[in-house]
PDB file of C-alpha atoms and ligand atoms in Angstrom:
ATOM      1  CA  UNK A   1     -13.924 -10.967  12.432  1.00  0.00           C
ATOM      2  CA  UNK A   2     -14.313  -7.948  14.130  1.00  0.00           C
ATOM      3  CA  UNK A   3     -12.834  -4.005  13.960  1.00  0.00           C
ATOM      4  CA  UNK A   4     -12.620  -3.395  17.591  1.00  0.00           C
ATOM      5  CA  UNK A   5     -12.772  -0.147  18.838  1.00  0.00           C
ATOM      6  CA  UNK A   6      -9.750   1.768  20.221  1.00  0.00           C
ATOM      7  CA  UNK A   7     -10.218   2.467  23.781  1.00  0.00           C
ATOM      8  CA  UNK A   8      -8.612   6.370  24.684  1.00  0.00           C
ATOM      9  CA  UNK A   9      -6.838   7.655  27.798  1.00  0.00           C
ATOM     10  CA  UNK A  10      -8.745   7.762  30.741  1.00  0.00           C
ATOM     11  CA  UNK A  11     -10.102   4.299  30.097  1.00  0.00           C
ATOM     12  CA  UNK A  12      -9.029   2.361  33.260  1.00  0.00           C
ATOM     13  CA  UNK A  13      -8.222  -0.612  31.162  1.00  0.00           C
ATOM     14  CA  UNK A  14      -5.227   1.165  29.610  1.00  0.00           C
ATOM     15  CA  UNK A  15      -3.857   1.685  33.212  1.00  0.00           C
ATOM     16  CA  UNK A  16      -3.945  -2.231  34.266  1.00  0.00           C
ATOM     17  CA  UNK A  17      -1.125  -4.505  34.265  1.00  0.00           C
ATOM     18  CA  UNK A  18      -2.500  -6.830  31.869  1.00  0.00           C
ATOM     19  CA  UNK A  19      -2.540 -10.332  32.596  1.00  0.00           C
ATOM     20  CA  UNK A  20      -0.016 -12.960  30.956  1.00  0.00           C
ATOM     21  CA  UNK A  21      -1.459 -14.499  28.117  1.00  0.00           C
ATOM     22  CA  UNK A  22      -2.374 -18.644  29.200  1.00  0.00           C
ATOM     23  CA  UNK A  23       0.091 -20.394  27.034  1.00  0.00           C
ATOM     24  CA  UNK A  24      -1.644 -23.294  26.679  1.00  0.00           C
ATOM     25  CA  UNK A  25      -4.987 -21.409  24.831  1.00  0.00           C
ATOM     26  CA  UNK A  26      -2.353 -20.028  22.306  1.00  0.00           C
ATOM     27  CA  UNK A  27      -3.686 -21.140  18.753  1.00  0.00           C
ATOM     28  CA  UNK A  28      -7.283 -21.837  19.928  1.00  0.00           C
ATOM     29  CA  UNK A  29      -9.914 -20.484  18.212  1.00  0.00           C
ATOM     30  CA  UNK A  30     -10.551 -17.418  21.282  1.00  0.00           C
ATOM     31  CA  UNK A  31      -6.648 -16.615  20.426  1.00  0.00           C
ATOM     32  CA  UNK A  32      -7.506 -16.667  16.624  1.00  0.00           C
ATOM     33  CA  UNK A  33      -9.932 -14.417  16.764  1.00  0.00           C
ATOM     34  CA  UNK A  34      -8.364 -11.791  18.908  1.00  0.00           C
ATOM     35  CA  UNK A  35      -5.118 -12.027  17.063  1.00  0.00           C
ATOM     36  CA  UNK A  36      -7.606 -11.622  13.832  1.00  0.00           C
ATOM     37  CA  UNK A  37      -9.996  -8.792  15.528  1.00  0.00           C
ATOM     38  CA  UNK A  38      -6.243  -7.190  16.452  1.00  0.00           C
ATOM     39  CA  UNK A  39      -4.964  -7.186  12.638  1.00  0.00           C
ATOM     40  CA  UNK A  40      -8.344  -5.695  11.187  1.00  0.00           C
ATOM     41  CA  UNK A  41      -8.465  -2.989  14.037  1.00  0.00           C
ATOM     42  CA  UNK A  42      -4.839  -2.189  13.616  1.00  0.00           C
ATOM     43  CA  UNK A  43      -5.510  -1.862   9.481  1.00  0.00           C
ATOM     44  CA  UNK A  44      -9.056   0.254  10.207  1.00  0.00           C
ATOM     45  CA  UNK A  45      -7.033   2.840  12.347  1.00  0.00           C
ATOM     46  CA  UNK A  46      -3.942   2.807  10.363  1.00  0.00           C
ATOM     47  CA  UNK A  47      -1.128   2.090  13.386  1.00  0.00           C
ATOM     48  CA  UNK A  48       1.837   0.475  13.099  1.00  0.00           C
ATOM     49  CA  UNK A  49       1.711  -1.614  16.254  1.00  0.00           C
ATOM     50  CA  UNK A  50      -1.585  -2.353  18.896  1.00  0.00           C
ATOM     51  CA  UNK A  51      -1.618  -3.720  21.971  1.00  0.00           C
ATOM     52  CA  UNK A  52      -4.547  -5.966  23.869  1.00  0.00           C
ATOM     53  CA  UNK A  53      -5.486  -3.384  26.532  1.00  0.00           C
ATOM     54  CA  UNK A  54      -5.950  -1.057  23.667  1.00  0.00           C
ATOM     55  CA  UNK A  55      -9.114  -3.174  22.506  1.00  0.00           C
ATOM     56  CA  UNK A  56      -9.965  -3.580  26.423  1.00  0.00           C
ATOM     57  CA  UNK A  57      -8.868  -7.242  26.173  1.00  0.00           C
ATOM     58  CA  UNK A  58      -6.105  -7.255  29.406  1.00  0.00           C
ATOM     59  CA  UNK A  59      -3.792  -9.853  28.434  1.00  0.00           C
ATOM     60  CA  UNK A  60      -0.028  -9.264  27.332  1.00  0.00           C
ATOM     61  CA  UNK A  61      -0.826  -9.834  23.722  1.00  0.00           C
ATOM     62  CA  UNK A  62       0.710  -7.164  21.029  1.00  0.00           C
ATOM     63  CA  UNK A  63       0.647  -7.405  17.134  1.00  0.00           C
ATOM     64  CA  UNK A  64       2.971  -4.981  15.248  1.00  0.00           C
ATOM     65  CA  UNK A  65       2.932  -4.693  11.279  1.00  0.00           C
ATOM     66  CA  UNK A  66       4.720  -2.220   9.410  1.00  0.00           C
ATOM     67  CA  UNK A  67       4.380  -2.978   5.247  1.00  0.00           C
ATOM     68  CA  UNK A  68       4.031   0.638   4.483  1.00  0.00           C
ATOM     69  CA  UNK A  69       7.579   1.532   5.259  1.00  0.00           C
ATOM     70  CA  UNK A  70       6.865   5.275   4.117  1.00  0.00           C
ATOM     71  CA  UNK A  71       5.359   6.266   7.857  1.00  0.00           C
ATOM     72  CA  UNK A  72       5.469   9.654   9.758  1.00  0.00           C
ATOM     73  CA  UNK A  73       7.921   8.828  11.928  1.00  0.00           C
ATOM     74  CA  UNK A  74      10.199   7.995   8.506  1.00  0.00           C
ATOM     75  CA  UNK A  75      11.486   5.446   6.297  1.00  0.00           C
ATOM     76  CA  UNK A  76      11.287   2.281   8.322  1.00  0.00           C
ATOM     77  CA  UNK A  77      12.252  -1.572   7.994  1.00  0.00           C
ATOM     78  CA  UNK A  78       9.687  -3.950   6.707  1.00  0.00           C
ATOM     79  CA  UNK A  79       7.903  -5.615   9.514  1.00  0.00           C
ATOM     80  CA  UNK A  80       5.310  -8.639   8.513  1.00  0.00           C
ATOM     81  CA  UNK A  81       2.435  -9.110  10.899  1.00  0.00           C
ATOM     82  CA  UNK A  82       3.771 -10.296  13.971  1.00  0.00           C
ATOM     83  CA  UNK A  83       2.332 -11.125  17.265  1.00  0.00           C
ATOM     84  CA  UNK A  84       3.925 -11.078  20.791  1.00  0.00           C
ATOM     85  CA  UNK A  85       2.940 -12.844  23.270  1.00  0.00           C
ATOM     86  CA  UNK A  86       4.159 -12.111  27.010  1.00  0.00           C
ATOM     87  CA  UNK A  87       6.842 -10.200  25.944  1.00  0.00           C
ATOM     88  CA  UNK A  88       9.885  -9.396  28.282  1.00  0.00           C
ATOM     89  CA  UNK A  89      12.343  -6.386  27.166  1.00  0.00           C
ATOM     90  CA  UNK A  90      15.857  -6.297  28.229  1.00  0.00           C
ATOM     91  CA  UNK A  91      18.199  -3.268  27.702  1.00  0.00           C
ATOM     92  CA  UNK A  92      21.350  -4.222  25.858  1.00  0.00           C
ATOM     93  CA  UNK A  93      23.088  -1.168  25.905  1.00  0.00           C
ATOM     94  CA  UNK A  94      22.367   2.580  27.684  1.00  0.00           C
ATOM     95  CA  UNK A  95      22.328   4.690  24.495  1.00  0.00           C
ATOM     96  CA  UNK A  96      18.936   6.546  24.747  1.00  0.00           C
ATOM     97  CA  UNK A  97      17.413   8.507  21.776  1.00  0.00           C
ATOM     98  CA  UNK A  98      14.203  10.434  21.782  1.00  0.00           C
ATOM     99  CA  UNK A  99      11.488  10.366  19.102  1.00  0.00           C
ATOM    100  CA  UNK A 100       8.066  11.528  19.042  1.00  0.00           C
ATOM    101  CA  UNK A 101       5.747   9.144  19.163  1.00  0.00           C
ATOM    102  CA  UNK A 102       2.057   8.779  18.501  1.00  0.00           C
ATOM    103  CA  UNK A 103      -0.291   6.242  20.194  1.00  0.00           C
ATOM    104  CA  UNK A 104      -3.960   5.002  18.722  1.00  0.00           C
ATOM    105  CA  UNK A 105      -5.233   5.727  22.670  1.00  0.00           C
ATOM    106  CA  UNK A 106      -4.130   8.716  22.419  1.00  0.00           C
ATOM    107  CA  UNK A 107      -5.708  10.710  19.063  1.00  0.00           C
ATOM    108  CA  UNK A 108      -4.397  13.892  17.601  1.00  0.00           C
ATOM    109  CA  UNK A 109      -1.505  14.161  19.814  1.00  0.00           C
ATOM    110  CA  UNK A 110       2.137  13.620  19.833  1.00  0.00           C
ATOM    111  CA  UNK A 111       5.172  13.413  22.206  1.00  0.00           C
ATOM    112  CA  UNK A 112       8.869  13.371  22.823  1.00  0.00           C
ATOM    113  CA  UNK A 113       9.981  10.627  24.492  1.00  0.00           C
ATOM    114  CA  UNK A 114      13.589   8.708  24.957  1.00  0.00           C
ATOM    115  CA  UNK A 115      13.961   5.678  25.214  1.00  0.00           C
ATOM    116  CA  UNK A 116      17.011   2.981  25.544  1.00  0.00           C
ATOM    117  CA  UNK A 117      17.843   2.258  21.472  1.00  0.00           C
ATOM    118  CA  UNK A 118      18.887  -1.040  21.916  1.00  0.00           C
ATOM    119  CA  UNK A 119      16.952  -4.078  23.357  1.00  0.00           C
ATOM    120  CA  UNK A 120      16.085  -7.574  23.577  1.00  0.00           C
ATOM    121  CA  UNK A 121      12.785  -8.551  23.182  1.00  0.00           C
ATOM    122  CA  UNK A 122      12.163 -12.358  24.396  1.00  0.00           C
ATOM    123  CA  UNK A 123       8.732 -13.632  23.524  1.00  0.00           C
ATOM    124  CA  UNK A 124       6.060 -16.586  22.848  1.00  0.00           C
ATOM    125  CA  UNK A 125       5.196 -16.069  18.791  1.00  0.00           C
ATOM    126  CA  UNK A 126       1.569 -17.175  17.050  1.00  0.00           C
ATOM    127  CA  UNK A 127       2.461 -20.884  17.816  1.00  0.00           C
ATOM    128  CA  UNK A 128       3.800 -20.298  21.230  1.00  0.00           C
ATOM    129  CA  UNK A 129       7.247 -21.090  20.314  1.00  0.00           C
ATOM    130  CA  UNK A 130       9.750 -18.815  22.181  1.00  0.00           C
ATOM    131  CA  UNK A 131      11.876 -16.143  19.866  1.00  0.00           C
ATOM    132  CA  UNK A 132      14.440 -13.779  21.354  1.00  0.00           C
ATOM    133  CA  UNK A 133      14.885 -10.798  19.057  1.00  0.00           C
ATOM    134  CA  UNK A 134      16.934  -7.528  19.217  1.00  0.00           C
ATOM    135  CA  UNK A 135      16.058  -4.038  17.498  1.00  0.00           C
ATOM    136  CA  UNK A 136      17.947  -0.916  17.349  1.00  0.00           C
ATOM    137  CA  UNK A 137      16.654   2.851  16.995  1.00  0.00           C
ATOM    138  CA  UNK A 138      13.334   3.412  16.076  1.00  0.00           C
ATOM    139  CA  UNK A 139      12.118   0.062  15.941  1.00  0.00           C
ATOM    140  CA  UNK A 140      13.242  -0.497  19.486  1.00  0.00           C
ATOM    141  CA  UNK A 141      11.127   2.266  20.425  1.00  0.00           C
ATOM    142  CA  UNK A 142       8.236   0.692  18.777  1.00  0.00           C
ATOM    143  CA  UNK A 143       8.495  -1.941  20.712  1.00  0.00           C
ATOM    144  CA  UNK A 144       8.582  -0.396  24.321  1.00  0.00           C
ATOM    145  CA  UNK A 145       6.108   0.978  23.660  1.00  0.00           C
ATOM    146  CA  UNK A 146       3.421  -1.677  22.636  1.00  0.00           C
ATOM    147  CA  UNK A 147       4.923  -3.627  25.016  1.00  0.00           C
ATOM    148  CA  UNK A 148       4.556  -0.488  27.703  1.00  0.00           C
ATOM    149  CA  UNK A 149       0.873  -0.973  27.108  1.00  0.00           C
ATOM    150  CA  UNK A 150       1.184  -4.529  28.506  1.00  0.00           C
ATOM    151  CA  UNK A 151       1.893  -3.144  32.115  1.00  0.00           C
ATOM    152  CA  UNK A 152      -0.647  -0.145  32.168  1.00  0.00           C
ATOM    153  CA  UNK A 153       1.572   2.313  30.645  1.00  0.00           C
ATOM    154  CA  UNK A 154       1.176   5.177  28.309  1.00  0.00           C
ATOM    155  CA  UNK A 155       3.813   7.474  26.517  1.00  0.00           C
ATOM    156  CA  UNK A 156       3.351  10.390  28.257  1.00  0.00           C
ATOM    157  CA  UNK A 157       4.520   8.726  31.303  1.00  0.00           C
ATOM    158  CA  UNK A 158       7.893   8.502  30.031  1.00  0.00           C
ATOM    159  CA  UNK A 159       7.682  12.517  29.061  1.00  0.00           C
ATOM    160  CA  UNK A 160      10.306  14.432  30.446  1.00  0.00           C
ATOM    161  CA  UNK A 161       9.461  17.919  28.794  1.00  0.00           C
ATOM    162  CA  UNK A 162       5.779  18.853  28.377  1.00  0.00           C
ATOM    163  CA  UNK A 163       6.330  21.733  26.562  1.00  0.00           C
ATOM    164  CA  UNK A 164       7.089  18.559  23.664  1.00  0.00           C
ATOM    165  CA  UNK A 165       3.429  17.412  23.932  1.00  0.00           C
ATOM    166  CA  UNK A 166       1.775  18.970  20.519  1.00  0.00           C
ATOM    167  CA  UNK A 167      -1.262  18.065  18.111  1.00  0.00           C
ATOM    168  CA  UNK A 168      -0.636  16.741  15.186  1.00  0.00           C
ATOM    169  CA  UNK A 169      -0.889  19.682  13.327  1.00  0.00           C
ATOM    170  CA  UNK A 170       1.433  21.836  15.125  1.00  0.00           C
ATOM    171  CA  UNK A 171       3.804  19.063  15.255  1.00  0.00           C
ATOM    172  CA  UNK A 172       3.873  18.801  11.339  1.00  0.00           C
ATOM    173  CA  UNK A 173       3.881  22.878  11.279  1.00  0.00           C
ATOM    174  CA  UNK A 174       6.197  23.593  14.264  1.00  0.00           C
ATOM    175  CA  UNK A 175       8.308  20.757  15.588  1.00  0.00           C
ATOM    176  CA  UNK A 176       8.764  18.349  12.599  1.00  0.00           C
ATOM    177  CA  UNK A 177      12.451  19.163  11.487  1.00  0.00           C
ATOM    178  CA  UNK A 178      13.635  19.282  15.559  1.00  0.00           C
TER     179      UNK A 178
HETATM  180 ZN1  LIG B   1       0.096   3.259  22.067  1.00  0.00          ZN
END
């Protein structure tokens, strides 16, 4: 298996809708690898979730794994590797809270973005089985925006205040305790 590479912003990949994933080549060996190449890239970069696109492979395919639950955005709930495949989100309520967020596509830089705090996610899982989850807070954020990358979306599209756009650095020095 394979570390991909991380494709950045301005790559017109990250800007298609990908395409639905063909249910019926879930769990061949082409889906085991990319799930596979997916895990190792998402370990070599040290994210917490990747999407398809962000390897340049357009299909609505995202893995998320959080086992280090000491992360920058906080203390955060366990999350074994999982993989989503054509997800949908719903909204279940309209409480929005902002965080900033980080994306692999986008290195060095962070932003403030709100989103809606509590969703359904309905999916196909690893054996194509369908799941219906729901998250709340953080976690729901995490998964809008994996899944965001899924229709050619980035965070900073869902910026409101660009004066909340920092690197890294001055986010840790300047903005951390906001
Ligand atoms: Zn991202």
């Amino acid at each position: 298996m394979t570390v991909q590479t991380v494709i950045r912003m301005g790559h017109p990949t990250l800007r298609r809708v990908a395409k639905p994933y063909p249910v019926d080549n879930i769990g061949s060996p082409a889906f085991q690898v990319l799930i596979q190449d997916m895990q190792e890239t998402l370990h070599a970069y040290g994210g917490i979730g990747l999407a398809a696109p962000q390897i340049d492979v357009s299909y609505q395919v995202a893995v998320i794994e959080i086992e280090n639950t000491t992360t920058r955005y906080g203390e955060l709930e366990r999350v074994p590797f999982s993989v989503f495949v054509n997800p949908v989100i719903s909204v279940a309520d309209g409480e929005i809270t902002g965080y900033w967020e980080a994306c692999l596509s986008i290195p060095g830089l962070m932003g403030y973005v709100e989103r809606p705090q509590h969703i359904q996610i309905d999916y196909l899982d690893e054996a194509g089985t369908a799941q219906s989850l729901e998250y709340q807070g953080f976690m729901a954020t995490v998964f809008q925006h994996e899944f965001d990358h899924l229709q050619g979306k980035l965070y900073v599209d869902r910026m409101k205040d660009p004066t909340q756009f920092a690197f890294d650095e001055e986010y840790h020095t300047y903005h951390v305790d906001e």
